GROMACS .gro file of C-alpha atoms in nm:
model
  369
    1MET     CA    1   0.031  -0.037   0.048
    2THR     CA    2   0.163   0.335  -0.103
    3GLY     CA    3   0.176   0.629   0.132
    4ILE     CA    4  -0.084   0.882   0.103
    5ILE     CA    5   0.061   1.235   0.176
    6LYS     CA    6  -0.222   1.452   0.312
    7SER     CA    7  -0.283   1.795   0.374
    8GLU     CA    8  -0.462   2.036   0.518
    9PRO     CA    9  -0.493   2.402   0.488
   10PHE     CA   10  -0.394   2.624   0.738
   11VAL     CA   11  -0.353   2.999   0.778
   12ILE     CA   12  -0.048   3.217   0.758
   13ASN     CA   13  -0.010   3.612   0.823
   14ILE     CA   14   0.190   3.812   0.529
   15GLY     CA   15   0.305   4.117   0.722
   16PRO     CA   16   0.223   4.357   0.858
   17GLN     CA   17   0.563   4.384   0.933
   18HIS     CA   18   0.765   4.252   0.630
   19PRO     CA   19   0.949   4.420   0.414
   20SER     CA   20   0.730   4.249   0.083
   21THR     CA   21   0.424   4.392   0.216
   22HIS     CA   22   0.573   4.751   0.133
   23GLY     CA   23   0.438   4.900   0.462
   24VAL     CA   24   0.190   4.827   0.736
   25PHE     CA   25  -0.040   4.627   0.541
   26ARG     CA   26  -0.137   4.219   0.644
   27ILE     CA   27  -0.222   3.973   0.406
   28LYS     CA   28  -0.445   3.652   0.606
   29ALA     CA   29  -0.369   3.384   0.328
   30THR     CA   30  -0.544   3.001   0.381
   31VAL     CA   31  -0.217   2.804   0.225
   32ASP     CA   32  -0.244   2.393   0.124
   33GLY     CA   33   0.148   2.318   0.072
   34GLU     CA   34   0.252   2.601  -0.121
   35LYS     CA   35  -0.082   2.700  -0.321
   36VAL     CA   36  -0.277   2.996  -0.179
   37ILE     CA   37  -0.614   2.889  -0.160
   38ASP     CA   38  -0.756   3.189  -0.063
   39ALA     CA   39  -0.575   3.563   0.042
   40GLU     CA   40  -0.812   3.808   0.296
   41MET     CA   41  -0.630   4.175   0.248
   42VAL     CA   42  -0.602   4.366   0.640
   43MET     CA   43  -0.569   4.695   0.615
   44GLY     CA   44  -0.545   5.046   0.837
   45TYR     CA   45  -0.240   4.983   0.981
   46LEU     CA   46  -0.139   5.375   0.905
   47HIS     CA   47  -0.491   5.498   0.908
   48ARG     CA   48  -0.459   5.901   1.059
   49SER     CA   49  -0.785   5.996   1.015
   50MET     CA   50  -0.642   6.253   0.763
   51GLU     CA   51  -0.932   6.351   0.578
   52LYS     CA   52  -1.083   6.469   0.853
   53LEU     CA   53  -0.867   6.644   1.030
   54ALA     CA   54  -0.856   6.841   0.626
   55GLU     CA   55  -1.235   6.958   0.716
   56GLU     CA   56  -1.101   7.150   1.034
   57ARG     CA   57  -0.780   7.358   0.811
   58THR     CA   58  -0.780   7.582   0.578
   59TYR     CA   59  -0.765   7.482   0.199
   60THR     CA   60  -0.359   7.602   0.215
   61GLN     CA   61  -0.291   7.426   0.571
   62ASN     CA   62  -0.462   7.101   0.385
   63ILE     CA   63  -0.129   7.128   0.134
   64PRO     CA   64   0.108   6.950   0.384
   65PHE     CA   65  -0.114   6.639   0.398
   66THR     CA   66  -0.129   6.576   0.064
   67ASP     CA   67   0.240   6.489   0.071
   68ARG     CA   68   0.228   6.208   0.354
   69THR     CA   69  -0.049   6.006   0.197
   70ASP     CA   70   0.174   5.842  -0.107
   71TYR     CA   71   0.448   5.980   0.026
   72LEU     CA   72   0.691   5.854  -0.295
   73SER     CA   73   0.462   6.098  -0.496
   74SER     CA   74   0.436   6.436  -0.286
   75MET     CA   75   0.396   6.675  -0.596
   76SER     CA   76   0.153   6.446  -0.769
   77ASN     CA   77  -0.052   6.452  -0.486
   78ASN     CA   78   0.002   6.840  -0.425
   79LEU     CA   79  -0.084   6.860  -0.767
   80GLY     CA   80  -0.439   6.678  -0.774
   81TYR     CA   81  -0.530   6.867  -0.455
   82CYS     CA   82  -0.487   7.212  -0.609
   83LEU     CA   83  -0.678   7.125  -0.923
   84ALA     CA   84  -0.987   7.024  -0.697
   85VAL     CA   85  -0.922   7.369  -0.530
   86GLU     CA   86  -0.900   7.539  -0.847
   87LYS     CA   87  -1.176   7.366  -1.020
   88LEU     CA   88  -1.442   7.475  -0.704
   89ALA     CA   89  -1.276   7.847  -0.682
   90GLY     CA   90  -1.261   7.911  -1.038
   91ILE     CA   91  -0.897   8.020  -1.015
   92GLU     CA   92  -0.679   7.992  -1.337
   93VAL     CA   93  -0.324   7.948  -1.368
   94PRO     CA   94  -0.086   8.103  -1.562
   95PRO     CA   95   0.079   7.906  -1.798
   96ARG     CA   96   0.412   7.969  -1.639
   97GLY     CA   97   0.287   7.788  -1.340
   98ASN     CA   98   0.120   7.449  -1.526
   99ALA     CA   99   0.437   7.377  -1.758
  100ILE     CA  100   0.660   7.432  -1.354
  101ARG     CA  101   0.419   7.183  -1.253
  102VAL     CA  102   0.388   6.938  -1.579
  103ILE     CA  103   0.801   6.897  -1.496
  104MET     CA  104   0.772   6.850  -1.143
  105ALA     CA  105   0.492   6.558  -1.201
  106GLU     CA  106   0.680   6.411  -1.432
  107LEU     CA  107   1.036   6.389  -1.244
  108GLN     CA  108   0.802   6.259  -0.959
  109ARG     CA  109   0.648   5.975  -1.151
  110LEU     CA  110   1.062   5.906  -1.223
  111ALA     CA  111   1.117   5.858  -0.873
  112SER     CA  112   0.829   5.707  -0.798
  113HIS     CA  113   0.915   5.452  -1.089
  114CYS     CA  114   1.236   5.398  -0.955
  115MET     CA  115   1.156   5.296  -0.656
  116ALA     CA  116   0.904   5.038  -0.787
  117ILE     CA  117   1.088   4.878  -1.058
  118GLY     CA  118   1.338   4.842  -0.800
  119ALA     CA  119   1.191   4.720  -0.481
  120PHE     CA  120   1.020   4.491  -0.798
  121ALA     CA  121   1.340   4.321  -0.866
  122ASN     CA  122   1.425   4.307  -0.527
  123ASP     CA  123   1.089   4.093  -0.457
  124THR     CA  124   1.199   3.832  -0.724
  125GLY     CA  125   1.506   3.742  -0.634
  126ALA     CA  126   1.699   4.011  -0.829
  127TRP     CA  127   1.854   4.136  -0.470
  128GLN     CA  128   2.022   4.460  -0.407
  129THR     CA  129   2.173   4.561  -0.757
  130PRO     CA  130   1.875   4.661  -0.952
  131VAL     CA  131   1.727   4.864  -0.638
  132MET     CA  132   2.099   5.011  -0.576
  133TRP     CA  133   2.082   5.153  -0.913
  134ALA     CA  134   1.746   5.281  -0.909
  135PHE     CA  135   1.785   5.493  -0.566
  136ARG     CA  136   2.132   5.612  -0.729
  137GLU     CA  137   1.925   5.770  -1.052
  138ARG     CA  138   1.655   5.890  -0.817
  139GLU     CA  139   1.885   6.060  -0.572
  140LYS     CA  140   1.930   6.281  -0.857
  141ILE     CA  141   1.581   6.357  -0.863
  142LEU     CA  142   1.517   6.429  -0.570
  143ASP     CA  143   1.830   6.675  -0.529
  144ILE     CA  144   1.618   6.911  -0.782
  145PHE     CA  145   1.307   6.890  -0.554
  146GLU     CA  146   1.576   6.962  -0.272
  147VAL     CA  147   1.689   7.287  -0.467
  148THR     CA  148   1.323   7.381  -0.611
  149SER     CA  149   1.125   7.325  -0.275
  150GLY     CA  150   1.372   7.273   0.009
  151ALA     CA  151   1.237   6.927   0.063
  152ARG     CA  152   1.356   6.563  -0.077
  153LEU     CA  153   1.045   6.327   0.023
  154THR     CA  154   0.716   6.575   0.127
  155CYS     CA  155   0.762   6.887  -0.097
  156ASN     CA  156   0.469   7.105  -0.016
  157TYR     CA  157   0.624   7.292  -0.311
  158MET     CA  158   0.213   7.318  -0.523
  159ARG     CA  159   0.023   7.633  -0.436
  160ILE     CA  160  -0.360   7.687  -0.497
  161GLY     CA  161  -0.313   7.841  -0.827
  162GLY     CA  162   0.015   7.776  -0.914
  163VAL     CA  163   0.356   7.654  -0.781
  164ALA     CA  164   0.535   7.868  -0.425
  165PHE     CA  165   0.824   7.937  -0.518
  166ASP     CA  166   0.983   8.013  -0.879
  167LEU     CA  167   1.273   7.797  -1.030
  168ARG     CA  168   1.623   7.847  -0.955
  169PRO     CA  169   1.871   7.943  -1.188
  170GLU     CA  170   2.057   7.566  -1.136
  171PHE     CA  171   1.737   7.392  -1.173
  172GLU     CA  172   1.747   7.405  -1.596
  173PRO     CA  173   2.086   7.232  -1.591
  174MET     CA  174   2.013   6.960  -1.332
  175VAL     CA  175   1.717   6.857  -1.525
  176ARG     CA  176   1.908   6.820  -1.835
  177ARG     CA  177   2.147   6.617  -1.651
  178VAL     CA  178   1.849   6.427  -1.586
  179LEU     CA  179   1.722   6.430  -1.927
  180ARG     CA  180   2.099   6.296  -2.039
  181GLU     CA  181   2.150   6.032  -1.754
  182PHE     CA  182   1.828   5.878  -1.765
  183PRO     CA  183   1.794   5.699  -2.036
  184PRO     CA  184   2.076   5.467  -2.093
  185PHE     CA  185   1.989   5.420  -1.719
  186ILE     CA  186   1.645   5.286  -1.834
  187ASP     CA  187   1.854   5.091  -2.116
  188GLU     CA  188   2.031   4.909  -1.859
  189MET     CA  189   1.785   4.845  -1.648
  190GLU     CA  190   1.560   4.654  -1.887
  191GLY     CA  191   1.864   4.472  -2.049
  192LEU     CA  192   1.981   4.424  -1.696
  193LEU     CA  193   1.608   4.214  -1.629
  194SER     CA  194   1.386   4.163  -1.899
  195GLY     CA  195   1.584   3.876  -2.078
  196ASN     CA  196   1.711   3.704  -1.707
  197GLU     CA  197   1.525   3.361  -1.728
  198ILE     CA  198   1.495   3.373  -1.321
  199PHE     CA  199   1.288   3.724  -1.358
  200ILE     CA  200   1.069   3.608  -1.664
  201ALA     CA  201   1.031   3.240  -1.485
  202ARG     CA  202   0.865   3.477  -1.176
  203THR     CA  203   0.716   3.740  -1.301
  204ARG     CA  204   0.571   3.621  -1.684
  205GLY     CA  205   0.208   3.446  -1.643
  206VAL     CA  206   0.191   3.536  -1.277
  207GLY     CA  207  -0.086   3.773  -1.168
  208VAL     CA  208  -0.241   3.771  -1.420
  209LEU     CA  209  -0.535   4.072  -1.503
  210THR     CA  210  -0.759   4.043  -1.806
  211PRO     CA  211  -0.880   4.395  -1.938
  212GLU     CA  212  -1.214   4.251  -1.794
  213MET     CA  213  -1.097   4.227  -1.518
  214ALA     CA  214  -0.936   4.552  -1.425
  215THR     CA  215  -1.244   4.761  -1.617
  216ASN     CA  216  -1.413   4.556  -1.352
  217ALA     CA  217  -1.243   4.598  -1.076
  218SER     CA  218  -1.205   5.009  -1.171
  219LEU     CA  219  -0.774   4.955  -1.210
  220SER     CA  220  -0.600   5.196  -1.311
  221GLY     CA  221  -0.228   5.325  -1.437
  222PRO     CA  222   0.029   5.052  -1.486
  223MET     CA  223  -0.240   4.786  -1.383
  224LEU     CA  224  -0.462   4.842  -1.618
  225ARG     CA  225  -0.266   4.989  -1.907
  226GLY     CA  226  -0.035   4.617  -1.836
  227SER     CA  227  -0.408   4.469  -1.926
  228GLY     CA  228  -0.394   4.631  -2.269
  229ILE     CA  229  -0.598   4.923  -2.193
  230ALA     CA  230  -0.441   5.241  -2.350
  231TRP     CA  231  -0.655   5.471  -2.062
  232ASP     CA  232  -0.407   5.763  -1.957
  233ILE     CA  233  -0.614   6.057  -1.767
  234ARG     CA  234  -0.356   6.326  -1.904
  235LYS     CA  235  -0.458   6.224  -2.237
  236ALA     CA  236  -0.874   6.139  -2.140
  237ASP     CA  237  -0.905   6.453  -1.976
  238PRO     CA  238  -0.635   6.655  -1.997
  239TYR     CA  239  -0.455   6.861  -1.741
  240CYS     CA  240  -0.208   7.179  -1.686
  241GLY     CA  241  -0.209   7.136  -2.025
  242TYR     CA  242  -0.144   6.805  -2.091
  243GLU     CA  243  -0.254   6.844  -2.467
  244GLN     CA  244   0.010   7.048  -2.597
  245TYR     CA  245   0.257   6.789  -2.519
  246ASP     CA  246   0.370   6.430  -2.720
  247PHE     CA  247   0.362   6.158  -2.601
  248ASP     CA  248   0.251   5.797  -2.588
  249ILE     CA  249   0.042   5.581  -2.370
  250PRO     CA  250   0.237   5.242  -2.302
  251ILE     CA  251   0.030   4.946  -2.301
  252GLY     CA  252   0.113   4.525  -2.233
  253TYR     CA  253  -0.053   4.213  -2.404
  254ASN     CA  254  -0.076   3.983  -2.112
  255GLY     CA  255  -0.149   4.189  -1.785
  256ASP     CA  256   0.038   4.014  -1.586
  257SER     CA  257   0.359   4.117  -1.388
  258TYR     CA  258   0.624   4.143  -1.663
  259ASP     CA  259   0.427   4.353  -1.858
  260ARG     CA  260   0.339   4.621  -1.579
  261PHE     CA  261   0.712   4.613  -1.513
  262ILE     CA  262   0.799   4.658  -1.861
  263VAL     CA  263   0.491   4.939  -1.900
  264ARG     CA  264   0.667   5.135  -1.614
  265LEU     CA  265   1.035   5.159  -1.753
  266GLU     CA  266   0.875   5.256  -2.100
  267GLU     CA  267   0.634   5.536  -1.915
  268MET     CA  268   0.971   5.673  -1.799
  269ARG     CA  269   1.081   5.683  -2.101
  270GLN     CA  270   0.777   5.887  -2.258
  271SER     CA  271   0.798   6.116  -1.902
  272LEU     CA  272   1.121   6.188  -2.058
  273LYS     CA  273   1.023   6.340  -2.386
  274ILE     CA  274   0.763   6.555  -2.179
  275ILE     CA  275   1.024   6.705  -1.929
  276GLN     CA  276   1.230   6.784  -2.264
  277GLN     CA  277   0.947   6.984  -2.425
  278ALA     CA  278   0.782   7.167  -2.107
  279LEU     CA  279   1.188   7.206  -2.073
  280ASP     CA  280   1.237   7.395  -2.389
  281GLY     CA  281   0.915   7.562  -2.457
  282LEU     CA  282   0.876   7.690  -2.055
  283PRO     CA  283   0.738   8.029  -2.127
  284GLY     CA  284   0.800   8.369  -1.892
  285GLY     CA  285   0.574   8.516  -1.676
  286PRO     CA  286   0.406   8.468  -1.297
  287PHE     CA  287   0.448   8.121  -1.173
  288ARG     CA  288   0.105   8.148  -0.983
  289THR     CA  289  -0.213   8.338  -0.950
  290GLU     CA  290  -0.281   8.547  -0.557
  291VAL     CA  291  -0.549   8.389  -0.423
  292PRO     CA  292  -0.695   8.547  -0.054
  293LEU     CA  293  -0.502   8.418   0.258
  294ALA     CA  294  -0.850   8.293   0.396
  295LEU     CA  295  -0.986   8.141   0.022
  296ARG     CA  296  -1.335   8.069   0.081
  297PRO     CA  297  -1.470   7.915  -0.254
  298PRO     CA  298  -1.869   7.963  -0.336
  299LYS     CA  299  -2.089   7.657  -0.231
  300GLY     CA  300  -2.014   7.332  -0.449
  301GLU     CA  301  -1.846   7.067  -0.485
  302ALA     CA  302  -1.568   6.947  -0.733
  303TYR     CA  303  -1.394   6.697  -0.818
  304ALA     CA  304  -1.032   6.646  -0.999
  305ARG     CA  305  -0.804   6.409  -1.096
  306ILE     CA  306  -0.489   6.312  -1.233
  307GLU     CA  307  -0.286   6.067  -1.380
  308SER     CA  308  -0.024   5.937  -1.034
  309PRO     CA  309   0.229   5.704  -1.099
  310ARG     CA  310   0.019   5.455  -0.896
  311GLY     CA  311  -0.330   5.548  -1.106
  312GLU     CA  312  -0.584   5.793  -1.088
  313LEU     CA  313  -0.603   5.998  -0.851
  314GLY     CA  314  -0.875   6.199  -0.733
  315TYR     CA  315  -0.993   6.403  -0.483
  316TYR     CA  316  -1.336   6.537  -0.394
  317LEU     CA  317  -1.403   6.863  -0.230
  318VAL     CA  318  -1.683   7.034  -0.068
  319SER     CA  319  -1.767   7.408  -0.012
  320ASP     CA  320  -1.958   7.524   0.239
  321GLU     CA  321  -1.826   7.898   0.150
  322GLY     CA  322  -1.635   7.861   0.488
  323PRO     CA  323  -1.254   7.882   0.533
  324SER     CA  324  -1.208   7.536   0.536
  325PRO     CA  325  -1.376   7.200   0.287
  326TYR     CA  326  -1.719   7.084   0.390
  327ARG     CA  327  -1.636   6.746   0.243
  328PHE     CA  328  -1.228   6.648   0.193
  329HIS     CA  329  -1.216   6.284  -0.023
  330ILE     CA  330  -0.961   6.117  -0.140
  331ARG     CA  331  -0.942   5.857  -0.428
  332PRO     CA  332  -0.620   5.696  -0.397
  333PRO     CA  333  -0.547   5.459  -0.659
  334SER     CA  334  -0.350   5.201  -0.447
  335PHE     CA  335  -0.657   5.147  -0.223
  336ILE     CA  336  -0.787   5.043  -0.560
  337ASN     CA  337  -0.619   4.888  -0.784
  338LEU     CA  338  -0.567   4.645  -0.427
  339SER     CA  339  -0.872   4.542  -0.479
  340ALA     CA  340  -0.783   4.275  -0.734
  341LEU     CA  341  -0.495   4.064  -0.516
  342LYS     CA  342  -0.707   3.839  -0.421
  343GLU     CA  343  -0.794   3.718  -0.733
  344MET     CA  344  -0.495   3.757  -0.910
  345THR     CA  345  -0.322   3.537  -0.617
  346VAL     CA  346  -0.532   3.266  -0.538
  347GLY     CA  347  -0.391   2.984  -0.717
  348GLY     CA  348  -0.024   3.076  -0.706
  349THR     CA  349   0.226   2.994  -0.439
  350VAL     CA  350   0.328   3.218  -0.165
  351ALA     CA  351   0.620   3.273  -0.377
  352ASP     CA  352   0.389   3.457  -0.647
  353ALA     CA  353   0.174   3.648  -0.382
  354ILE     CA  354   0.476   3.847  -0.315
  355VAL     CA  355   0.561   3.920  -0.704
  356VAL     CA  356   0.195   3.969  -0.779
  357LEU     CA  357   0.191   4.188  -0.482
  358GLY     CA  358   0.469   4.406  -0.581
  359SER     CA  359   0.366   4.415  -0.908
  360ILE     CA  360   0.099   4.661  -0.797
  361ASP     CA  361   0.301   4.940  -0.643
  362ILE     CA  362   0.129   5.035  -0.318
  363VAL     CA  363   0.186   5.299  -0.098
  364VAL     CA  364   0.012   5.203   0.242
  365GLY     CA  365  -0.043   5.590   0.378
  366GLU     CA  366  -0.255   5.636   0.100
  367ILE     CA  367  -0.448   5.299   0.157
  368ASP     CA  368  -0.493   5.412   0.489
  369ARG     CA  369  -0.518   5.770   0.494
   0.00000   0.00000   0.00000
């Protein structure tokens, strides 16, 4: 009589204190051997009641809050919020202010994607070298942010009506350096990983999202485009003059973790194209429209959205003509994109679940808020 190995499901916790969960986030996984048969997302460890706190502060005082949601994309979060306030109050931004915003938003996309692809390579087992290369290039962008805003991570640079400060003389040479040095870095990173047999084995066919699954889950950003859907807010609903710039929307064809990695690499190339155009055509004039210190928008509501590095980032505001928002709500792409994690991990292995989570590129600060 041959022996039969019997197993039974058991529950393991991945996180919340685990480097591969990319923050204080927990996956309560039910496994049968190495196979994941159920997965429950547990969040809330970083909840700070940011949306409610914002309803007690003035519109300008709320800008630093947005830095601390997606702390890897503070410029983008500043921008989304300021656009919502400007829409609510009917404020026009001067052309120079818009051009500076575009440059900063695309530099932020580059910096964020450096972190995304470096950490993702770590998750697949490509330890240390890719992430250190990515950090090295990201530092060049953070240097630009520090020169311009005085901060590297939580920049607090955007303002209602434009930006906080005009560009310093050293800004353009520093950006030109990034434009020169980033393309070889992207090519090098792609050459290092895209054809590596271990990287391919860990990512191809792992965490597959069909176009139907992606749209039904309201996914956006590289998650949606990796499944072959060319949807980008910068083209679908342009803001800050994005309609003036020539760039493409990269898409994947298999909807797996490998395609999401390739889409982010190609998005970095497109960001460089946008920065080059914006810098070459940077207009003169004022960088900000002056607004009252105690801004009181007319009664009403407004929703503004941008294409953040993680997808559609939206801010919903309601005004009762007071100095503070009556209602303040954020649509965070990390939270929405994470909703598909269970469908992407069930049926795979525990090791695959780590790769899938890394391919989503979450920031827990904007999930919990």
